[in-house]
CSV table of C-alpha atoms and ligand atoms in Angstrom, one decimal:
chain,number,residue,atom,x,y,z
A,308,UNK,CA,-10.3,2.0,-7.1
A,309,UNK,CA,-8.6,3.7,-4.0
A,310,UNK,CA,-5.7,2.0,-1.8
A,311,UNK,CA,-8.9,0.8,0.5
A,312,UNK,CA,-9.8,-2.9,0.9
A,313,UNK,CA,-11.6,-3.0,4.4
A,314,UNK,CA,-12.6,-6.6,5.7
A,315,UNK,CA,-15.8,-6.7,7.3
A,316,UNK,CA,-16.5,-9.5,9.7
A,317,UNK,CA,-20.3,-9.9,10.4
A,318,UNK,CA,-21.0,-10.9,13.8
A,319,UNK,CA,-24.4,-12.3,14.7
A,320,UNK,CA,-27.0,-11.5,13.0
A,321,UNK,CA,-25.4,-10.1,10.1
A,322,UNK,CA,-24.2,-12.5,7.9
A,323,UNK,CA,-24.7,-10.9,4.2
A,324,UNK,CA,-24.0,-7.5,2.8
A,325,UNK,CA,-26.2,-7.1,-0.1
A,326,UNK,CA,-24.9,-3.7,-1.6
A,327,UNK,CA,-21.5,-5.1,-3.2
A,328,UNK,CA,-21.0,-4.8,-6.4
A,329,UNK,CA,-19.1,-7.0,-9.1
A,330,UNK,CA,-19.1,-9.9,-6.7
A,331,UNK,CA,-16.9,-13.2,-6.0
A,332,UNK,CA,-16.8,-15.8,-3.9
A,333,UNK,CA,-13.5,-17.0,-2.3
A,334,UNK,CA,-12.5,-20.3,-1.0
A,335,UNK,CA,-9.5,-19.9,1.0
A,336,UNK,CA,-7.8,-22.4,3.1
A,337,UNK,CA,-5.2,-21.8,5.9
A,338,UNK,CA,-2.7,-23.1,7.8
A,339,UNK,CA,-4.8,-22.7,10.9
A,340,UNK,CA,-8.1,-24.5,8.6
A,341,UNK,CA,-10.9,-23.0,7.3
A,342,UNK,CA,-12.2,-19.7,7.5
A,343,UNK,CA,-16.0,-19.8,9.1
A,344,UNK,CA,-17.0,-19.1,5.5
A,345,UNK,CA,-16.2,-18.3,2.1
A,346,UNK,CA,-15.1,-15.0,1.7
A,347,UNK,CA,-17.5,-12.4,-0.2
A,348,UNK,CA,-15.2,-9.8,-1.9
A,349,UNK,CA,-16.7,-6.9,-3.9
A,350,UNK,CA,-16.5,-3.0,-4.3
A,351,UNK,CA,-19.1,0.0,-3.2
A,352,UNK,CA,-18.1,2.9,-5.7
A,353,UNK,CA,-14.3,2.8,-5.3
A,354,UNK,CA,-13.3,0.8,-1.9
A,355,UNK,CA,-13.2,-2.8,-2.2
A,356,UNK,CA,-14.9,-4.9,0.6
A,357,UNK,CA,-14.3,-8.2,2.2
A,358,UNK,CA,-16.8,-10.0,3.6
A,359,UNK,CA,-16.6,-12.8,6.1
A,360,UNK,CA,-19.5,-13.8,8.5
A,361,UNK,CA,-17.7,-14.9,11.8
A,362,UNK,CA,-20.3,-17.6,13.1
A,363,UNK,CA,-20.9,-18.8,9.8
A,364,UNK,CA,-23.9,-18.0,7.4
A,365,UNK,CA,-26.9,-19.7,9.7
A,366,UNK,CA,-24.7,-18.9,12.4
A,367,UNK,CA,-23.2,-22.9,12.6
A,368,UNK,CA,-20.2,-21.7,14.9
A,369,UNK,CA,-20.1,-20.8,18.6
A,370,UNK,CA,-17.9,-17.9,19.9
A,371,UNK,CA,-15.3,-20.6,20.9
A,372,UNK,CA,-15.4,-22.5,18.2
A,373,UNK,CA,-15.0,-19.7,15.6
A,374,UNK,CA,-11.3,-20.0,14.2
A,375,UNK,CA,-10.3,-16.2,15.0
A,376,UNK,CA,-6.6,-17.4,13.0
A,377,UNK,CA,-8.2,-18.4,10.0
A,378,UNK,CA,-10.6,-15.6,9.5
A,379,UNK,CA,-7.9,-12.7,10.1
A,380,UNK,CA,-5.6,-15.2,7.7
A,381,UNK,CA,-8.1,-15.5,5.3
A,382,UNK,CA,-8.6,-11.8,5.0
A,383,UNK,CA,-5.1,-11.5,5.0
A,384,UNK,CA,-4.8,-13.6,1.8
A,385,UNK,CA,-7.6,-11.9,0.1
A,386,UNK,CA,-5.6,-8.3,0.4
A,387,UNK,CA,-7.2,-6.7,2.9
A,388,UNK,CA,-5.9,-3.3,4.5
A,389,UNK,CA,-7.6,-3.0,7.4
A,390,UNK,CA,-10.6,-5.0,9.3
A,391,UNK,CA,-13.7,-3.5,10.8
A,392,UNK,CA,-15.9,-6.0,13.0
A,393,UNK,CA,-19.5,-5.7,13.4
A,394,UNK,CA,-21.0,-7.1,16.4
A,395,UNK,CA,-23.6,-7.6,19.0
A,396,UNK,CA,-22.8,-6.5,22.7
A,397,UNK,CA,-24.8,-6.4,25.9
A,398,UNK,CA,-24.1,-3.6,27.7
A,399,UNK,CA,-22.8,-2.4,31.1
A,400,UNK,CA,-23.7,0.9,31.2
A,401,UNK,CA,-27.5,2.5,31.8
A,402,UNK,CA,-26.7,5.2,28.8
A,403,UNK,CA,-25.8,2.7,26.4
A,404,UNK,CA,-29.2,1.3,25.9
A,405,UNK,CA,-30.1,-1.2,23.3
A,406,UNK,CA,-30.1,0.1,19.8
A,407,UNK,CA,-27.7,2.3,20.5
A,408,UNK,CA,-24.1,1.6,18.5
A,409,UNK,CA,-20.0,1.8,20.2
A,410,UNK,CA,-17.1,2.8,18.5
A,411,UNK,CA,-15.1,0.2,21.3
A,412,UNK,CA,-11.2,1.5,21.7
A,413,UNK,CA,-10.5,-1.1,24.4
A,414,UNK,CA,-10.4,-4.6,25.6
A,415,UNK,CA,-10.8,-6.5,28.6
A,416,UNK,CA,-9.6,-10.3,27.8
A,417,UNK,CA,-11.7,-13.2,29.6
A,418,UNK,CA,-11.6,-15.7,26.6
A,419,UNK,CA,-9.6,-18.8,28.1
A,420,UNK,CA,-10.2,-21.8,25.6
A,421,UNK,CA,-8.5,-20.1,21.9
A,422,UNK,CA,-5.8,-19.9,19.9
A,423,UNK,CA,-4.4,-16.0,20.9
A,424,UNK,CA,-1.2,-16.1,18.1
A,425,UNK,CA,-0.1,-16.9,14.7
A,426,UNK,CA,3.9,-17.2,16.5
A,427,UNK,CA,5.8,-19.4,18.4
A,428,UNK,CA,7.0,-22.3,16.3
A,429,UNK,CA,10.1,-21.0,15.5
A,430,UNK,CA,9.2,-17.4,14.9
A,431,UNK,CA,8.6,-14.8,18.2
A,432,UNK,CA,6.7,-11.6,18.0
A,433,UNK,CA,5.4,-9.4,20.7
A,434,UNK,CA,2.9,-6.7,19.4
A,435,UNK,CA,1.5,-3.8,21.7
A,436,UNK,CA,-1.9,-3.9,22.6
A,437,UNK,CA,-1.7,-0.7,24.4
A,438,UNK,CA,-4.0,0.8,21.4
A,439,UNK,CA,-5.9,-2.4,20.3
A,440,UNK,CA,-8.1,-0.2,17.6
A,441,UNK,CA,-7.1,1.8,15.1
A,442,UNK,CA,-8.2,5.5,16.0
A,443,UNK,CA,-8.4,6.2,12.1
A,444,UNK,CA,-10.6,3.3,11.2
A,445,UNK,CA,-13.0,3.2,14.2
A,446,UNK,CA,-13.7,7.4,13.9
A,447,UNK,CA,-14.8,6.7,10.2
A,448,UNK,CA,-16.5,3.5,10.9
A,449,UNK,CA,-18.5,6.3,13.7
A,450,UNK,CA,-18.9,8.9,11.5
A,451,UNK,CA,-20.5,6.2,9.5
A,452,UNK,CA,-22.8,4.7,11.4
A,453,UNK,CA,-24.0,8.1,12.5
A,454,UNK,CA,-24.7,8.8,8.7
A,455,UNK,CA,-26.8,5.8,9.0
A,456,UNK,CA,-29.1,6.9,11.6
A,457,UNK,CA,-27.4,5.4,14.8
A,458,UNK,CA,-26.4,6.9,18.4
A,459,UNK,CA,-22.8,6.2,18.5
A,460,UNK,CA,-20.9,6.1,21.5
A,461,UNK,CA,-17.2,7.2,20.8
A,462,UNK,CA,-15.0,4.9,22.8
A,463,UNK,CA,-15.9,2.2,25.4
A,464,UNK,CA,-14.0,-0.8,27.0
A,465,UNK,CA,-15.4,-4.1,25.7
A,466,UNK,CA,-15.5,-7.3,27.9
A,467,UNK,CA,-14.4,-10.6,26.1
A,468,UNK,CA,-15.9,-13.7,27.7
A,469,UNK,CA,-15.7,-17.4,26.9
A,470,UNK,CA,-19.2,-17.6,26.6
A,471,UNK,CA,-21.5,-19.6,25.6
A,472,UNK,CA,-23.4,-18.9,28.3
A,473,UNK,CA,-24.4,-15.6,29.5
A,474,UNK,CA,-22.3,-14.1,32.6
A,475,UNK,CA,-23.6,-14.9,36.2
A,476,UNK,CA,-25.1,-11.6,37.5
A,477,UNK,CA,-22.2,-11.7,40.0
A,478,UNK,CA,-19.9,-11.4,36.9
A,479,UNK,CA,-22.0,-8.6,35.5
A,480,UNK,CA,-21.8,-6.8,38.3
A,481,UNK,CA,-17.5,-7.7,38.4
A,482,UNK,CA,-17.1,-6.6,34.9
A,483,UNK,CA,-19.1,-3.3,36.0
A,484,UNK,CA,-16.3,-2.3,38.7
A,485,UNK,CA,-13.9,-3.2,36.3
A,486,UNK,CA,-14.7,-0.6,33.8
A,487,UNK,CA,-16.1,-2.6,31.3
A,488,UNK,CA,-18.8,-0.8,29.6
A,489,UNK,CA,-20.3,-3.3,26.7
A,490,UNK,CA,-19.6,-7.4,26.9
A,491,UNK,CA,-19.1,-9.7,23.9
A,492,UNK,CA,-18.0,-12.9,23.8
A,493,UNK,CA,-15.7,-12.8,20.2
A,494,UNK,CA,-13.5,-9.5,19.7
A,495,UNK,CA,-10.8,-11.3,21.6
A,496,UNK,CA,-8.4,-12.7,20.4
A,497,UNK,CA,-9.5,-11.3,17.0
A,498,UNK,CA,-8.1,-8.1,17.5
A,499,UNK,CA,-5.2,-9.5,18.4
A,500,UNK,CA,-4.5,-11.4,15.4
A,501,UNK,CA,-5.3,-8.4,13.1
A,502,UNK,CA,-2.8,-6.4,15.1
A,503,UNK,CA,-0.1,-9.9,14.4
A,504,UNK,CA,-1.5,-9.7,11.1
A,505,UNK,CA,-0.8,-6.0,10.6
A,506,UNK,CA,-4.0,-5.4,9.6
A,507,UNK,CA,-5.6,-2.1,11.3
A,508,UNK,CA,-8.5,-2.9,13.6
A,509,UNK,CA,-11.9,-1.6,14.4
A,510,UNK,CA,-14.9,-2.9,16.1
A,511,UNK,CA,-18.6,-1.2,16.0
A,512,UNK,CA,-20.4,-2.9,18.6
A,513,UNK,CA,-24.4,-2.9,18.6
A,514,UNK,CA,-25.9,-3.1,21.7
A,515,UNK,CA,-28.7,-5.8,22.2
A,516,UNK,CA,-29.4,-5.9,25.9
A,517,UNK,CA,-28.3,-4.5,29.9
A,518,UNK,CA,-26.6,-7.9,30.3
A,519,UNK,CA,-28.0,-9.1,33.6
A,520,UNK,CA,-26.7,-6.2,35.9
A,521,UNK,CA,-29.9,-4.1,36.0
A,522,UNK,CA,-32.3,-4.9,38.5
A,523,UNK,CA,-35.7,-3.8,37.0
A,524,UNK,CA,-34.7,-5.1,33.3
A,525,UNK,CA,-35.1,-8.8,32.5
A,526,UNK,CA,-32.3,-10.3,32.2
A,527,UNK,CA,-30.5,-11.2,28.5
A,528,UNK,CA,-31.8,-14.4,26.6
A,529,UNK,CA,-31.5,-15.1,23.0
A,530,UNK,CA,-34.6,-14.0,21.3
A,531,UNK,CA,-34.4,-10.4,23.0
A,532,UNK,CA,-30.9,-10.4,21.5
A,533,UNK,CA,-32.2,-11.6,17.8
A,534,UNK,CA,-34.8,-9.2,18.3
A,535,UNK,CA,-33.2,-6.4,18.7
A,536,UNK,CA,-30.6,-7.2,16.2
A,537,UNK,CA,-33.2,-7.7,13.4
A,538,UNK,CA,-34.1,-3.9,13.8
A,539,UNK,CA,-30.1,-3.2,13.8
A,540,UNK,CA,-29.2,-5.0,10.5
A,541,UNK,CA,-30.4,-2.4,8.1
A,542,UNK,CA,-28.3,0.4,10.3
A,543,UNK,CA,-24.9,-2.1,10.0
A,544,UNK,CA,-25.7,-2.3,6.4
A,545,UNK,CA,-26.3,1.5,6.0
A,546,UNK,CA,-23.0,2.0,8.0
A,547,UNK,CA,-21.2,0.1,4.9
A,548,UNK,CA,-22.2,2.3,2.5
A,549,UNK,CA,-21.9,5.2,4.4
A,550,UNK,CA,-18.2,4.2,5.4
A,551,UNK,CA,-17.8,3.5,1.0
A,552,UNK,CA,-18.5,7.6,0.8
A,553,UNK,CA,-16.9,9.0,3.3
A,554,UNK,CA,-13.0,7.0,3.0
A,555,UNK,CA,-10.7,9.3,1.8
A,556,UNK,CA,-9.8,8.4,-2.2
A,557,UNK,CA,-6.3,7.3,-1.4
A,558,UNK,CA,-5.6,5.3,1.8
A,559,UNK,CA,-2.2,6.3,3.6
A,560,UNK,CA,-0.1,4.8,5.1
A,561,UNK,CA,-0.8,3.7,8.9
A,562,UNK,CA,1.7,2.8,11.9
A,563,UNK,CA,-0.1,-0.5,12.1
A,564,UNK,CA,0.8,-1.7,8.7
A,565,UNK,CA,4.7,-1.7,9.8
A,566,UNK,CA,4.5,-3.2,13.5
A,567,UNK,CA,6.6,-6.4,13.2
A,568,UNK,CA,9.4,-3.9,12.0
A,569,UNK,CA,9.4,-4.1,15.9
A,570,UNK,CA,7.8,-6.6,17.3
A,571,UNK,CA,9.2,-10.1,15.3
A,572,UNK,CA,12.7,-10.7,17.5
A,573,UNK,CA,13.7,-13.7,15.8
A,574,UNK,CA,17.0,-13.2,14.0
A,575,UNK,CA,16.4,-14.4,10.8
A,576,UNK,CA,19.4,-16.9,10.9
A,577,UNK,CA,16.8,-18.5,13.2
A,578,UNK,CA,13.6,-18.1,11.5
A,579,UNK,CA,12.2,-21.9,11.0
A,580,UNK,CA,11.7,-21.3,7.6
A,581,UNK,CA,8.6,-23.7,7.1
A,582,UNK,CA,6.7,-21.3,9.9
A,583,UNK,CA,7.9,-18.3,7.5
A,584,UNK,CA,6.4,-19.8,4.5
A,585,UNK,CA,3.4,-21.0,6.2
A,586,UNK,CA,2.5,-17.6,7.9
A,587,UNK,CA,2.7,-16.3,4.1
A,588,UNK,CA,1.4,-12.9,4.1
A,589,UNK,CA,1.3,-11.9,7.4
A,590,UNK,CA,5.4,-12.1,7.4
A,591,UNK,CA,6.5,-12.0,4.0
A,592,UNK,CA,7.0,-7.9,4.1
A,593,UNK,CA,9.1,-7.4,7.6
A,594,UNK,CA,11.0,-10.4,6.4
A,595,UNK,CA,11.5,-9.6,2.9
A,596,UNK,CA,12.8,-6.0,4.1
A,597,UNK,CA,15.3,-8.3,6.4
A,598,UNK,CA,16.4,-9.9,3.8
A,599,UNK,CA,14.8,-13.3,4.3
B,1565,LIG,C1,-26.5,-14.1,19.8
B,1565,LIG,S1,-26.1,-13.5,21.4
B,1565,LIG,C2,-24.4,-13.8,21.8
B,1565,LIG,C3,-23.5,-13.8,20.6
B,1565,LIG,O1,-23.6,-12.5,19.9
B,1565,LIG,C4,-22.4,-11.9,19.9
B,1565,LIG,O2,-21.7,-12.4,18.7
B,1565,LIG,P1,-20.9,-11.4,17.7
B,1565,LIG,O3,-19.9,-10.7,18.5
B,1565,LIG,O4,-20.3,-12.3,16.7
B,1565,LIG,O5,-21.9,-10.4,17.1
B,1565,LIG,C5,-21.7,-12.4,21.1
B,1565,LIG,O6,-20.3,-12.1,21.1
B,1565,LIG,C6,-22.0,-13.8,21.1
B,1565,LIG,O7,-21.2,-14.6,20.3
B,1566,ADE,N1,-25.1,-9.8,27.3
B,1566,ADE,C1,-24.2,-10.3,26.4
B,1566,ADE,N2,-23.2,-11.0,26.9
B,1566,ADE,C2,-22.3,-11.5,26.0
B,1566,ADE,N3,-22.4,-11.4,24.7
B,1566,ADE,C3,-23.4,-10.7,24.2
B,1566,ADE,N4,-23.8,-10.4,23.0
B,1566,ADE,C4,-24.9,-9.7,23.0
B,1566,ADE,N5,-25.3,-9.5,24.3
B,1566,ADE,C5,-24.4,-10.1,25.1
């Protein structure tokens, strides 16, 4: 086996990946609750896989309720290196039509009702977010969904809203000045817990609809969305395998594996020790070098 063990949460529409081998099924509890699933962990050729569908298989969970600390926990405890997301998006942008695929390497954070840390408590961090993905990850997670047939876009700013409901089209529109190129209503504050969690980030977003900015396009409602995703299953799935091949044999180390060296500030003659022990994984290493 490599050094490789890459979580992949399934957003909607994908919630299986059926080309793992040697297969089992974990049942992980955290101190944030459960995950939105059990945990499918398995191995293409040499890279082990993670799997973890973030709604819940028959999507049960919506994109507030989904526990973003449990999931990036979870995957914590069941040894993953790094976390690629897979996701629906609308998008902002007339050359990033439906069916097309983003490599997203920013954020724009509109989510208002969720849990954004795994600190406080007794134990301070303060990660960047500066660089949200991990260039590494997302350029082979591209390379990969090329390999599977799909236009990539390499790099695009992703909205995060609240959601349910769609955006007004005055909000479309809004997020449009912004910048924003593609909207979703999970990433955030996902990919900020993997970066807490030390776990290198990417997110391959699959574009489903124009959103409601475009004034001879309907505007988005569900079925076009399900619709469209149906024909993009089979690509996220091919992007899997694809990503199995092309991962170097041995993973190296990455910067993101190490940031708490700088970001955790609490002296560990402070450090509440039942937060410590609860955060388990996600602290044991930058405390353990400190001497904790
Ligand atoms: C089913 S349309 C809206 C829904 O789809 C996206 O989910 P995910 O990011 O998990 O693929 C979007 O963020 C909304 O949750
Ligand atoms: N237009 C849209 N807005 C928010 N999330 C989405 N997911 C897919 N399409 C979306």
């Amino acid at each position: 086996m490599t050094g490789w063990t890459i979580g992949i949460i399934g957003g909607s529409g994908l919630y299986a990946i059926d080309a793992l081998h040697d297969v089992e099924t974990l049942v992980l509890d955290t101190p944030w609750g459960a995950p939105s699933d059990t945990l499918v962990r398995g191995r293409i050729g040499g890279v082990r896989f993670v799997f973890l569908p973030r709604h819940g298989r028959g999507h049960r969970l919506s994109p507030t309720e989904v526990n973003a600390r449990a999931n990036i926990h979870a995957l914590k405890l069941a040894g993953c290196t790094d976390v690629l997301a897979i996701s629906a998006i609308g998008s902002l942008r007339e050359e990033l039509p439906p069916g097309h695929f983003v490599a997203v390497d920013q954020f724009i954070d509109r989510t208002v009702h969720r849990d954004t840390s795994f600190f406080g408590g007794g134990l301070v961090a303060h990660v960047s977010m500066a660089d949200p993905v991990c260039p590494r990850l997302s350029v082979f997670a591209a390379e990969a969904a090329e390999r599977a047939g799909a236009s990539v876009a390499r790099g695009g700013t992703y909205l995060a809203m609240e959601g349910p409901q769609f955006s007004t089209r005055a909000e479309s529109h809004l997020y449009r000045q912004w910048g924003a190129d593609v909207i979703g209503m999970t990433a955030m504050p996902e990919a900020k817990l993997a970066r807490e969690a030390e776990l290198p980030y990417a997110l391959i977003g699959m574009v489903t609809d124009y959103d409601c900015w475009r004034e001879d396009e309907a505007h988005v409602e569900v079925d076009a969305v399900l619709a469209q995703l149906a024909s993009n299953a089979a690509t996220a799935r091919g992007l899997v395998n694809q990503l199995a091949a092309l991962l170097p044999a041995e993973r190296t180390a990455s910067p993101i594996d190490t940031v708490l060296d700088q970001a955790l500030i609490t002296h560990i003659a402070h450090v509440d020790r039942a937060k410590a022990e609860s955060l388990g994984p996600i602290v044991s290493r930058v405390l353990g070098a400190r001497g904790f």
